[in-house]
Amino acid sequence: MYEYTEEQLASLKKVEATRKERLNAVYPLMSEVGRLEILKNHPDNAETGYKTLKVGVNEGDRIPCELADVLCGKPRVTEYNIDLNAPETDTDVLVIGGGGAGIAAAIEAEKVGVKVTVVTKFRVGDSNTIMAEGGMQAATRENDSPAIHFLDSYGGSGYTADVGLLKKLALNAPKAVRWLESLGVNFDKAENGDMITTSGGGVCRKRLHACKDFTGLEIMRTLRDEAFSRNINFVENASAIEIVKDENGNADGAIIYDTEKKRAFFARSKTVIIATGGAGRLHYNGFPTSNHFGSTADGLAIAYRAGARLINADSEQYHPTGVALPESVRGSLVTEKCRALGASLVDKNGELFVNSLEKRDVTTSAIINLCKNLGRGVKTENGFGVWLDMPMIDMINGDGTIEKRLPSTLKNFLNYGIDVRKEPILVYPTLHYQNGGLKINENCETTVENLYAAGEAAGGIHGKNRLMGNSLLDTIVFGREAGRRAAEKSKTVKTGRPTLNHVENYIEELKKAGAESGELSPALLPRKL
């Protein structure tokens, strides 16, 4: 057993003592009034930690301080002398980002028959996608439909999602599952061959398709293999540090920084796709994060300087169950699939305080309220936590369920002396997903001509709260769409004279507004782990 404090051990005993009586207990879902009240505790609604943008197309918008520092930073491109008349790479479609959305886009673009180049900060596939555990939503059951999926997701967003984008997501979800399966993704199946589906927070149907508890890793493995079998040019260990535009204001490629050779060069392209992922490693509001090391909002920074509009940039998703202990893995994810299978959230006395399958923003807010305002959290070295009672899963579904359905979770905690088949996990909300991002239309076009976006870098699809399983789906549906659209568009694009005049103008705008943060932008790597 993990070495808990005496106070934590005493709390553990209370959790064990109440387990049987909780077996058939269901904490009621909150009323709409109750949800609105509890959401006052959500980090998005904090009075501190936000600034008003003073420059750019979103001037006047409220955004996290850390994102403001990146958007108002000194452009890295100013440190290099780059001959825009001598591009080192010339391609039709330039994909910036090598995660799920970027690789899905590259595969579809290559099918169109154009030249495709993928630039990725680390290795291909080394991204947030491989860290997604729980699954992917799609209405494939007879008692379900894309319309019900849409309604669940629209309500889950608090009715803030872009209706057209969300409709496209739900309608194309079954097709996305079939496409991935055709490429070789091993979704969980019953003995008769039917896909096993589970529920998730905020939904009324079991539509979550998973590969045990490493779904994103399995999807990324398959996409990576498929991409490597195609005529796609990959540039690894390289980051885009600026969008290049032509004299007409259209995207014309990007300046790429080679991390290994510590040099920058111009990659010219007829169309550009931003698929750089999220911003968790900026640690908004001081929260730990479940995100990959490279999630530093790079795509938002370079696209914003180029004139691309942001949407819902003040909204982040905090996953309710990030690890609170052990301290060495604080903030890493404990998949929502645990709660879908029956693990319950309880306070220090072993009492239920929220329905474990409320929407993520509600569950997060309830945990924060319990710990900070009600004094019913379990004290840890760096704050508080609540118990996620994992043994309930085997009690409800039968012995061996955890081992079969959650093998990665089981193994990860055994490494720290915690057997989740017998012990609960101490959890607290962790910064998980960038709800907002670059504003796109249904063709994945941003507000800058020839510049596209997909995946977590794009905003509007989920509004201000995303339901579990819609992010992996989003990367596939809109990644593929961006690839097809950008490839077709590249066939008609006539490139102009490449310039970085927009960067110079942005720097002047920062100076006039007194908004310079002094940080290099994009960040590329986090300031702290």
Coordinates of C-alpha atoms in Angstrom, one line a residue:
M1 CA 0.0 0.0 0.0
Y2 CA 1.1 3.6 -0.7
E3 CA 2.4 5.4 2.3
Y4 CA -0.5 7.6 3.3
T5 CA -0.6 10.0 6.2
E6 CA -2.5 9.1 9.4
E7 CA -5.3 11.5 8.4
Q8 CA -5.5 9.9 4.9
L9 CA -5.5 6.4 6.4
A10 CA -8.4 7.3 8.7
S11 CA -10.3 8.6 5.7
L12 CA -9.6 5.5 3.7
K13 CA -11.2 3.3 6.5
K14 CA -14.4 5.4 6.3
V15 CA -14.5 4.9 2.5
E16 CA -14.2 1.1 3.0
A17 CA -16.9 1.2 5.8
T18 CA -19.4 2.9 3.5
R19 CA -18.8 0.9 0.4
K20 CA -21.5 -1.7 0.7
E21 CA -24.2 0.9 1.5
R22 CA -23.1 2.9 -1.6
L23 CA -23.4 -0.1 -3.8
N24 CA -27.0 0.5 -4.8
A25 CA -27.0 4.2 -3.9
V26 CA -27.3 6.8 -6.7
Y27 CA -26.6 10.5 -6.0
P28 CA -29.3 12.5 -7.9
L29 CA -28.4 14.6 -10.8
M30 CA -28.4 18.4 -10.1
S31 CA -31.3 20.6 -11.1
E32 CA -30.5 23.3 -13.6
V33 CA -30.5 25.9 -10.8
G34 CA -28.2 23.7 -8.8
R35 CA -25.8 23.4 -11.7
L36 CA -25.7 27.1 -12.3
E37 CA -24.9 27.7 -8.6
I38 CA -22.2 25.0 -8.4
L39 CA -20.5 26.3 -11.7
K40 CA -19.6 29.5 -9.8
N41 CA -16.8 27.4 -8.4
H42 CA -15.4 26.5 -11.9
P43 CA -11.9 28.0 -12.6
D44 CA -13.3 29.6 -15.8
N45 CA -15.4 31.8 -13.6
A46 CA -12.6 32.9 -11.3
E47 CA -12.2 36.7 -10.8
T48 CA -8.4 36.5 -11.0
G49 CA -6.2 34.8 -13.6
Y50 CA -7.6 36.6 -16.6
K51 CA -6.6 39.6 -18.8
T52 CA -8.3 41.7 -21.5
L53 CA -6.6 41.4 -24.9
K54 CA -5.4 44.8 -26.1
V55 CA -4.3 43.9 -29.6
G56 CA -5.4 41.8 -32.6
V57 CA -8.8 40.7 -34.0
N58 CA -10.0 39.6 -30.5
E59 CA -9.2 43.0 -28.9
G60 CA -11.3 43.4 -25.8
D61 CA -11.8 39.7 -25.1
R62 CA -11.1 38.1 -21.7
I63 CA -8.5 35.4 -21.8
P64 CA -6.2 33.6 -19.3
C65 CA -3.1 35.6 -18.3
E66 CA -0.8 32.8 -19.5
L67 CA -2.3 32.8 -22.9
A68 CA -2.2 36.6 -23.0
D69 CA 1.5 36.4 -22.3
V70 CA 2.0 34.1 -25.3
L71 CA -0.2 36.2 -27.7
C72 CA 1.5 39.4 -26.6
G73 CA 5.1 38.0 -26.6
K74 CA 8.0 38.8 -28.8
P75 CA 7.8 36.8 -32.1
R76 CA 10.6 34.3 -32.2
V77 CA 11.0 34.8 -35.9
T78 CA 12.6 38.2 -35.3
E79 CA 15.7 36.4 -34.0
Y80 CA 16.4 34.9 -37.5
N81 CA 17.3 36.3 -40.9
I82 CA 15.3 34.3 -43.3
D83 CA 15.3 34.7 -47.1
L84 CA 11.6 34.4 -48.1
N85 CA 12.7 34.3 -51.8
A86 CA 14.4 31.0 -51.2
P87 CA 12.1 28.5 -49.5
E88 CA 13.8 25.3 -48.4
T89 CA 10.6 23.3 -48.7
D90 CA 7.8 23.8 -51.2
T91 CA 4.6 21.8 -50.8
D92 CA 0.9 22.0 -51.6
V93 CA -0.4 21.3 -48.1
L94 CA 1.6 22.1 -44.9
V95 CA 0.3 20.3 -41.8
I96 CA 1.6 21.8 -38.6
G97 CA 1.2 19.1 -35.9
G98 CA 1.8 15.4 -35.8
G99 CA -1.0 14.2 -33.5
G100 CA -4.3 12.7 -34.4
A101 CA -5.9 15.6 -36.2
G102 CA -2.7 16.4 -38.1
I103 CA -2.0 12.9 -39.3
A104 CA -5.7 12.3 -40.2
A105 CA -5.5 15.5 -42.3
A106 CA -2.3 14.4 -43.9
I107 CA -3.7 11.0 -44.9
E108 CA -6.8 12.6 -46.5
A109 CA -4.8 15.3 -48.2
E110 CA -2.4 12.8 -49.8
K111 CA -5.4 10.8 -51.1
V112 CA -6.4 13.9 -53.2
G113 CA -3.0 13.6 -55.0
V114 CA -1.2 16.7 -53.8
K115 CA 2.2 17.2 -52.1
V116 CA 1.8 17.0 -48.3
T117 CA 4.4 17.9 -45.7
V118 CA 3.9 17.4 -41.9
V119 CA 5.9 19.4 -39.5
T120 CA 5.8 18.2 -35.9
K121 CA 7.5 19.5 -32.7
F122 CA 8.6 16.0 -31.6
R123 CA 8.2 12.6 -33.3
V124 CA 5.1 11.8 -35.3
G125 CA 2.3 10.8 -33.0
D126 CA 4.0 12.2 -29.8
S127 CA 1.0 14.3 -28.8
N128 CA -2.0 14.6 -26.6
T129 CA -3.8 12.0 -28.7
I130 CA -1.7 9.1 -27.3
M131 CA -2.7 10.2 -23.8
A132 CA -6.5 10.0 -24.4
E133 CA -7.7 6.9 -22.6
G134 CA -11.4 6.6 -22.3
G135 CA -12.8 6.3 -25.8
M136 CA -14.6 7.9 -28.7
Q137 CA -18.3 8.7 -29.0
A138 CA -20.4 7.6 -32.0
A139 CA -24.0 6.6 -32.3
T140 CA -23.7 3.1 -33.7
R141 CA -26.4 1.4 -31.6
E142 CA -30.0 0.7 -32.7
N143 CA -31.3 2.7 -29.7
D144 CA -29.1 5.7 -30.5
S145 CA -28.8 8.2 -33.4
P146 CA -26.6 11.2 -34.4
A147 CA -29.5 13.4 -33.4
I148 CA -29.4 12.1 -29.8
H149 CA -25.6 12.4 -29.8
F150 CA -26.0 16.0 -31.0
L151 CA -28.5 16.8 -28.3
D152 CA -26.4 15.3 -25.6
S153 CA -23.4 17.3 -26.8
Y154 CA -25.2 20.6 -27.3
G155 CA -26.7 20.4 -23.8
G156 CA -23.3 19.4 -22.5
S157 CA -21.8 22.5 -23.9
G158 CA -24.4 24.6 -22.1
Y159 CA -25.8 25.4 -25.5
T160 CA -22.7 27.3 -26.5
A161 CA -21.4 25.0 -29.2
D162 CA -21.5 26.0 -32.9
V163 CA -24.6 24.2 -34.1
G164 CA -23.2 23.5 -37.6
L165 CA -19.9 22.2 -36.4
L166 CA -21.5 20.0 -33.8
K167 CA -24.0 18.6 -36.3
K168 CA -21.2 17.7 -38.5
L169 CA -19.4 16.0 -35.6
A170 CA -22.3 13.8 -34.7
L171 CA -23.4 12.9 -38.2
N172 CA -19.9 11.8 -39.2
A173 CA -19.1 9.9 -35.9
P174 CA -20.2 6.4 -37.1
K175 CA -18.3 6.9 -40.3
A176 CA -15.2 7.9 -38.3
V177 CA -15.4 4.7 -36.2
R178 CA -15.8 2.6 -39.4
W179 CA -12.8 4.3 -41.0
L180 CA -10.5 3.8 -38.0
E181 CA -11.6 0.1 -37.8
S182 CA -10.8 -0.3 -41.5
L183 CA -7.3 1.0 -40.9
G184 CA -6.8 -1.5 -38.1
V185 CA -7.9 0.1 -34.8
N186 CA -8.8 -2.7 -32.3
F187 CA -11.9 -1.4 -30.7
D188 CA -13.2 -3.5 -27.7
K189 CA -15.7 -6.2 -28.9
A190 CA -17.9 -8.8 -27.4
E191 CA -17.5 -12.5 -28.3
N192 CA -20.2 -12.1 -31.0
G193 CA -18.1 -9.4 -32.7
D194 CA -20.3 -6.5 -31.6
M195 CA -18.5 -3.4 -30.4
I196 CA -18.7 -2.9 -26.6
T197 CA -19.9 0.6 -25.7
T198 CA -20.1 2.3 -22.4
S199 CA -21.6 5.5 -21.0
G200 CA -20.0 8.8 -20.0
G201 CA -20.8 12.0 -18.1
G202 CA -23.7 14.0 -19.5
V203 CA -25.0 11.4 -22.0
C204 CA -28.2 9.3 -22.2
R205 CA -26.8 6.5 -24.3
K206 CA -23.9 4.1 -24.2
R207 CA -22.0 5.2 -27.3
L208 CA -18.4 5.3 -26.1
H209 CA -16.1 3.1 -28.2
A210 CA -12.8 2.2 -26.6
C211 CA -9.6 0.2 -26.8
K212 CA -9.4 -0.8 -23.2
D213 CA -8.1 2.4 -21.5
F214 CA -5.5 3.3 -24.1
T215 CA -7.8 4.3 -26.9
G216 CA -5.8 7.3 -28.2
L217 CA -2.6 5.4 -28.2
E218 CA -4.2 2.6 -30.4
I219 CA -5.7 5.2 -32.7
M220 CA -2.4 7.1 -33.1
R221 CA -0.5 3.8 -33.7
T222 CA -2.8 3.0 -36.5
L223 CA -2.9 6.5 -38.1
R224 CA 0.9 6.7 -37.9
D225 CA 1.4 3.3 -39.7
E226 CA -1.1 4.4 -42.4
A227 CA 0.6 7.8 -42.9
F228 CA 4.1 6.2 -43.1
S229 CA 2.8 3.9 -45.9
R230 CA 1.8 7.0 -48.0
N231 CA 3.8 9.6 -50.0
I232 CA 3.9 12.2 -47.2
N233 CA 7.0 14.2 -46.2
F234 CA 7.6 14.3 -42.5
V235 CA 9.8 16.9 -40.7
E236 CA 10.2 15.8 -37.1
N237 CA 11.6 17.8 -34.1
A238 CA 10.6 21.0 -35.8
S239 CA 8.1 23.7 -34.8
A240 CA 6.3 26.4 -36.8
I241 CA 7.2 29.8 -35.3
E242 CA 5.3 32.0 -37.7
I243 CA 2.8 31.9 -40.5
V244 CA 4.0 33.5 -43.7
K245 CA 1.4 35.5 -45.8
D246 CA 1.5 36.8 -49.3
E247 CA 0.9 40.4 -50.3
N248 CA -2.9 39.7 -50.5
G249 CA -3.0 38.6 -46.9
N250 CA -3.4 34.9 -47.6
A251 CA -1.5 32.1 -45.8
D252 CA 1.6 31.2 -47.8
G253 CA 3.5 28.7 -45.7
A254 CA 5.3 29.0 -42.4
I255 CA 8.7 29.7 -40.8
I256 CA 10.0 26.4 -39.2
Y257 CA 12.4 26.1 -36.4
D258 CA 14.6 23.0 -36.5
T259 CA 15.1 22.1 -32.8
E260 CA 18.1 19.8 -33.4
K261 CA 20.0 22.1 -35.7
K262 CA 18.8 25.3 -34.0
R263 CA 18.0 27.1 -37.2
A264 CA 14.9 28.4 -38.9
F265 CA 13.8 28.1 -42.5
F266 CA 10.9 29.0 -44.8
A267 CA 8.5 26.2 -45.8
R268 CA 6.3 27.5 -48.6
S269 CA 2.8 26.0 -49.0
K270 CA -0.4 26.8 -50.9
T271 CA -2.5 25.9 -47.9
V272 CA -1.7 25.5 -44.2
I273 CA -3.4 23.4 -41.5
I274 CA -2.9 24.2 -37.8
A275 CA -3.2 21.0 -35.8
T276 CA -0.9 21.9 -32.9
G277 CA -3.2 20.8 -30.0
G278 CA -3.9 22.5 -26.8
A279 CA -2.5 24.7 -24.1
G280 CA -2.4 22.7 -20.8
R281 CA 1.3 23.2 -20.3
L282 CA 0.7 26.9 -19.8
H283 CA -0.8 25.8 -16.5
Y284 CA -3.8 28.3 -16.5
N285 CA -4.8 29.3 -13.0
G286 CA -1.8 27.4 -11.6
F287 CA -3.4 24.0 -12.2
P288 CA -1.5 20.8 -12.9
T289 CA -2.3 19.3 -16.2
S290 CA -2.9 16.0 -17.9
N291 CA -1.5 17.3 -21.1
H292 CA 1.5 16.3 -23.2
F293 CA 4.8 18.3 -22.8
G294 CA 4.3 20.1 -26.1
S295 CA 0.8 21.7 -25.3
T296 CA 1.8 25.3 -25.2
A297 CA -0.7 27.0 -27.5
D298 CA 1.8 27.5 -30.4
G299 CA -0.8 27.3 -33.1
L300 CA -3.0 30.0 -31.5
A301 CA 0.0 32.4 -31.2
I302 CA 1.2 32.2 -34.8
A303 CA -2.3 32.1 -36.3
Y304 CA -3.5 35.0 -34.1
R305 CA -0.6 37.2 -35.3
A306 CA -1.6 36.3 -38.8
G307 CA -5.1 37.6 -38.2
A308 CA -7.0 34.5 -37.4
R309 CA -9.9 35.0 -34.9
L310 CA -10.2 33.1 -31.7
I311 CA -13.4 31.8 -30.1
N312 CA -14.1 30.8 -26.5
A313 CA -10.5 31.5 -25.6
D314 CA -11.5 32.1 -22.0
S315 CA -12.8 28.5 -21.6
E316 CA -10.8 25.5 -20.5
Q317 CA -11.9 22.0 -19.5
Y318 CA -10.6 20.8 -16.1
H319 CA -11.0 17.0 -15.9
P320 CA -12.6 16.1 -12.6
T321 CA -10.2 13.2 -11.9
G322 CA -6.6 14.1 -12.2
V323 CA -4.2 12.3 -9.8
A324 CA -3.8 14.1 -6.5
L325 CA -1.5 11.4 -5.0
P326 CA 1.2 10.2 -5.6
E327 CA 2.7 13.7 -5.9
S328 CA 5.2 12.6 -8.6
V329 CA 2.3 12.0 -11.1
R330 CA 0.0 14.8 -9.8
G331 CA -2.3 16.1 -12.5
S332 CA -2.1 13.0 -14.8
L333 CA -5.4 11.6 -16.0
V334 CA -7.6 9.0 -14.4
T335 CA -10.0 8.3 -17.2
E336 CA -13.7 9.0 -17.0
K337 CA -14.3 5.4 -18.1
C338 CA -13.6 4.4 -14.4
R339 CA -16.7 6.3 -13.4
A340 CA -18.7 5.0 -16.4
L341 CA -17.9 1.5 -15.1
G342 CA -19.1 2.3 -11.5
A343 CA -16.2 4.0 -9.6
S344 CA -17.8 6.7 -7.3
L345 CA -16.6 10.0 -6.1
V346 CA -16.7 10.3 -2.3
D347 CA -15.6 12.8 0.3
K348 CA -13.2 12.3 3.3
N349 CA -16.1 10.6 5.2
G350 CA -16.8 8.1 2.4
E351 CA -20.0 10.0 1.5
L352 CA -21.3 10.6 -2.0
F353 CA -21.5 14.3 -2.9
V354 CA -22.1 14.4 -6.6
N355 CA -23.4 12.1 -9.3
S356 CA -20.2 10.7 -10.8
L357 CA -21.6 11.0 -14.4
E358 CA -22.5 14.7 -14.3
K359 CA -21.0 16.8 -17.0
R360 CA -17.3 17.5 -16.5
D361 CA -17.7 21.2 -15.6
V362 CA -20.3 20.3 -13.0
T363 CA -18.3 17.5 -11.5
T364 CA -15.1 19.6 -11.4
S365 CA -17.0 22.5 -9.7
A366 CA -18.5 20.1 -7.1
I367 CA -15.1 18.8 -6.2
I368 CA -13.5 22.2 -5.9
N369 CA -16.5 23.4 -3.8
L370 CA -16.3 20.4 -1.5
C371 CA -12.6 20.9 -0.9
K372 CA -12.3 24.7 -0.7
N373 CA -15.7 25.7 0.8
L374 CA -17.1 22.8 2.6
G375 CA -13.9 21.4 4.2
R376 CA -14.7 17.8 3.2
G377 CA -11.7 17.1 1.0
V378 CA -8.7 15.0 2.0
K379 CA -5.6 17.0 2.7
T380 CA -2.5 16.4 0.5
E381 CA 1.0 17.8 0.4
N382 CA 0.0 20.5 -2.2
G383 CA -3.8 20.9 -1.6
F384 CA -6.7 18.6 -1.3
G385 CA -8.4 15.7 -3.1
V386 CA -11.4 13.4 -3.0
W387 CA -11.6 9.6 -3.3
L388 CA -12.4 7.8 -6.5
D389 CA -13.6 4.5 -5.1
M390 CA -12.2 2.1 -7.7
P391 CA -13.1 -1.3 -6.0
M392 CA -16.7 -0.5 -6.8
I393 CA -16.1 -1.4 -10.4
D394 CA -15.4 -5.0 -9.7
M395 CA -18.2 -5.1 -7.1
I396 CA -20.7 -3.9 -9.7
N397 CA -19.4 -5.7 -12.9
G398 CA -17.7 -8.8 -11.4
D399 CA -14.1 -9.6 -10.4
G400 CA -11.6 -9.0 -13.2
T401 CA -13.4 -6.1 -14.8
I402 CA -10.6 -3.6 -13.8
E403 CA -7.9 -5.9 -15.1
K404 CA -9.7 -6.5 -18.4
R405 CA -11.2 -3.0 -19.1
L406 CA -8.6 -0.8 -17.4
P407 CA -5.3 -2.6 -17.6
S408 CA -3.2 0.6 -18.1
T409 CA -4.8 2.3 -15.0
L410 CA -4.2 -0.8 -13.0
K411 CA -0.6 -1.1 -14.0
N412 CA 0.2 2.6 -13.6
F413 CA -1.0 2.6 -10.0
L414 CA 0.6 -0.7 -9.1
N415 CA 3.9 1.0 -9.9
Y416 CA 3.3 3.2 -6.9
G417 CA 2.1 0.5 -4.6
I418 CA -1.6 1.2 -5.1
D419 CA -3.8 -1.7 -6.1
V420 CA -7.0 -0.1 -7.6
R421 CA -8.8 -3.4 -7.3
K422 CA -8.7 -3.0 -3.5
E423 CA -8.0 0.7 -2.9
P424 CA -9.5 4.0 -4.0
I425 CA -7.5 6.7 -5.8
L426 CA -7.1 10.3 -4.5
V427 CA -8.1 12.8 -7.2
Y428 CA -8.5 16.5 -7.9
P429 CA -9.4 18.4 -11.1
T430 CA -6.6 18.8 -13.6
L431 CA -6.3 21.2 -16.6
H432 CA -7.2 18.9 -19.5
Y433 CA -8.6 20.4 -22.7
Q434 CA -8.7 23.7 -24.6
N435 CA -12.4 24.3 -25.2
G436 CA -11.7 27.4 -27.3
G437 CA -9.3 27.9 -30.1
L438 CA -9.2 29.2 -33.7
K439 CA -12.6 30.0 -35.1
I440 CA -13.4 27.7 -38.0
N441 CA -16.3 27.1 -40.4
E442 CA -17.6 23.7 -41.4
N443 CA -14.8 23.4 -44.0
C444 CA -12.2 23.9 -41.3
E445 CA -11.3 27.3 -42.7
T446 CA -10.1 30.0 -40.2
T447 CA -10.7 33.7 -40.9
V448 CA -7.4 33.9 -42.8
E449 CA -7.6 32.7 -46.4
N450 CA -5.8 29.3 -47.1
L451 CA -5.3 28.8 -43.3
Y452 CA -7.2 25.8 -41.8
A453 CA -7.4 24.4 -38.3
A454 CA -8.4 21.0 -36.8
G455 CA -8.3 19.2 -33.5
E456 CA -7.8 20.9 -30.2
A457 CA -6.4 24.0 -31.8
A458 CA -9.8 24.7 -33.4
G459 CA -12.7 26.2 -31.3
G460 CA -16.5 26.3 -31.5
I461 CA -17.2 22.6 -31.9
H462 CA -17.7 21.9 -28.2
G463 CA -18.6 25.4 -27.0
K464 CA -17.5 26.0 -23.4
N465 CA -17.7 22.4 -22.2
R466 CA -16.8 19.2 -24.0
L467 CA -18.3 15.8 -23.3
M468 CA -16.1 12.8 -22.9
G469 CA -15.2 11.0 -26.1
N470 CA -15.9 13.9 -28.4
S471 CA -12.3 15.0 -28.6
L472 CA -10.8 11.9 -30.2
L473 CA -13.9 12.0 -32.5
D474 CA -13.2 15.7 -33.3
T475 CA -9.6 14.9 -34.3
I476 CA -10.8 12.4 -36.8
V477 CA -13.9 14.1 -38.2
F478 CA -12.4 17.5 -38.6
G479 CA -8.8 16.3 -39.2
R480 CA -10.0 14.4 -42.2
E481 CA -12.2 17.3 -43.3
A482 CA -9.3 19.8 -43.0
G483 CA -7.1 17.6 -45.1
R484 CA -9.6 17.1 -47.9
R485 CA -10.5 20.8 -48.0
A486 CA -7.0 22.1 -47.9
A487 CA -5.8 19.7 -50.6
E488 CA -8.6 20.6 -53.0
K489 CA -8.1 24.3 -52.3
S490 CA -4.4 24.0 -53.0
K491 CA -5.1 23.0 -56.6
T492 CA -6.5 26.5 -57.3
V493 CA -4.2 28.6 -55.2
K494 CA -1.8 30.9 -57.0
T495 CA 1.0 31.9 -54.7
G496 CA 1.9 35.6 -54.4
R497 CA 4.9 37.4 -52.9
P498 CA 5.7 36.0 -49.4
T499 CA 6.0 38.6 -46.6
L500 CA 6.2 38.9 -42.8
N501 CA 4.8 42.4 -42.8
H502 CA 1.9 41.3 -40.5
V503 CA 4.5 40.4 -37.8
E504 CA 6.0 43.9 -38.0
N505 CA 2.6 45.4 -37.8
Y506 CA 1.7 43.3 -34.8
I507 CA 4.8 44.3 -33.0
E508 CA 4.0 47.9 -33.5
E509 CA 0.5 47.3 -32.3
L510 CA 1.8 45.7 -29.1
K511 CA 4.1 48.7 -28.5
K512 CA 1.3 51.3 -29.0
A513 CA -1.0 49.4 -26.6
G514 CA 1.8 48.9 -24.0
A515 CA 0.9 45.2 -24.1
E516 CA 4.3 43.5 -24.6
S517 CA 4.7 40.6 -22.2
G518 CA 8.4 40.2 -22.8
E519 CA 8.1 36.4 -23.4
L520 CA 9.3 34.7 -26.6
S521 CA 6.3 33.5 -28.7
P522 CA 5.4 30.8 -29.5
A523 CA 6.5 29.3 -26.2
L524 CA 7.4 25.9 -27.8
L525 CA 8.2 24.3 -24.4
P526 CA 6.6 24.9 -21.0
R527 CA 8.1 27.2 -18.3
K528 CA 7.4 24.5 -15.7
L529 CA 6.5 20.8 -15.7

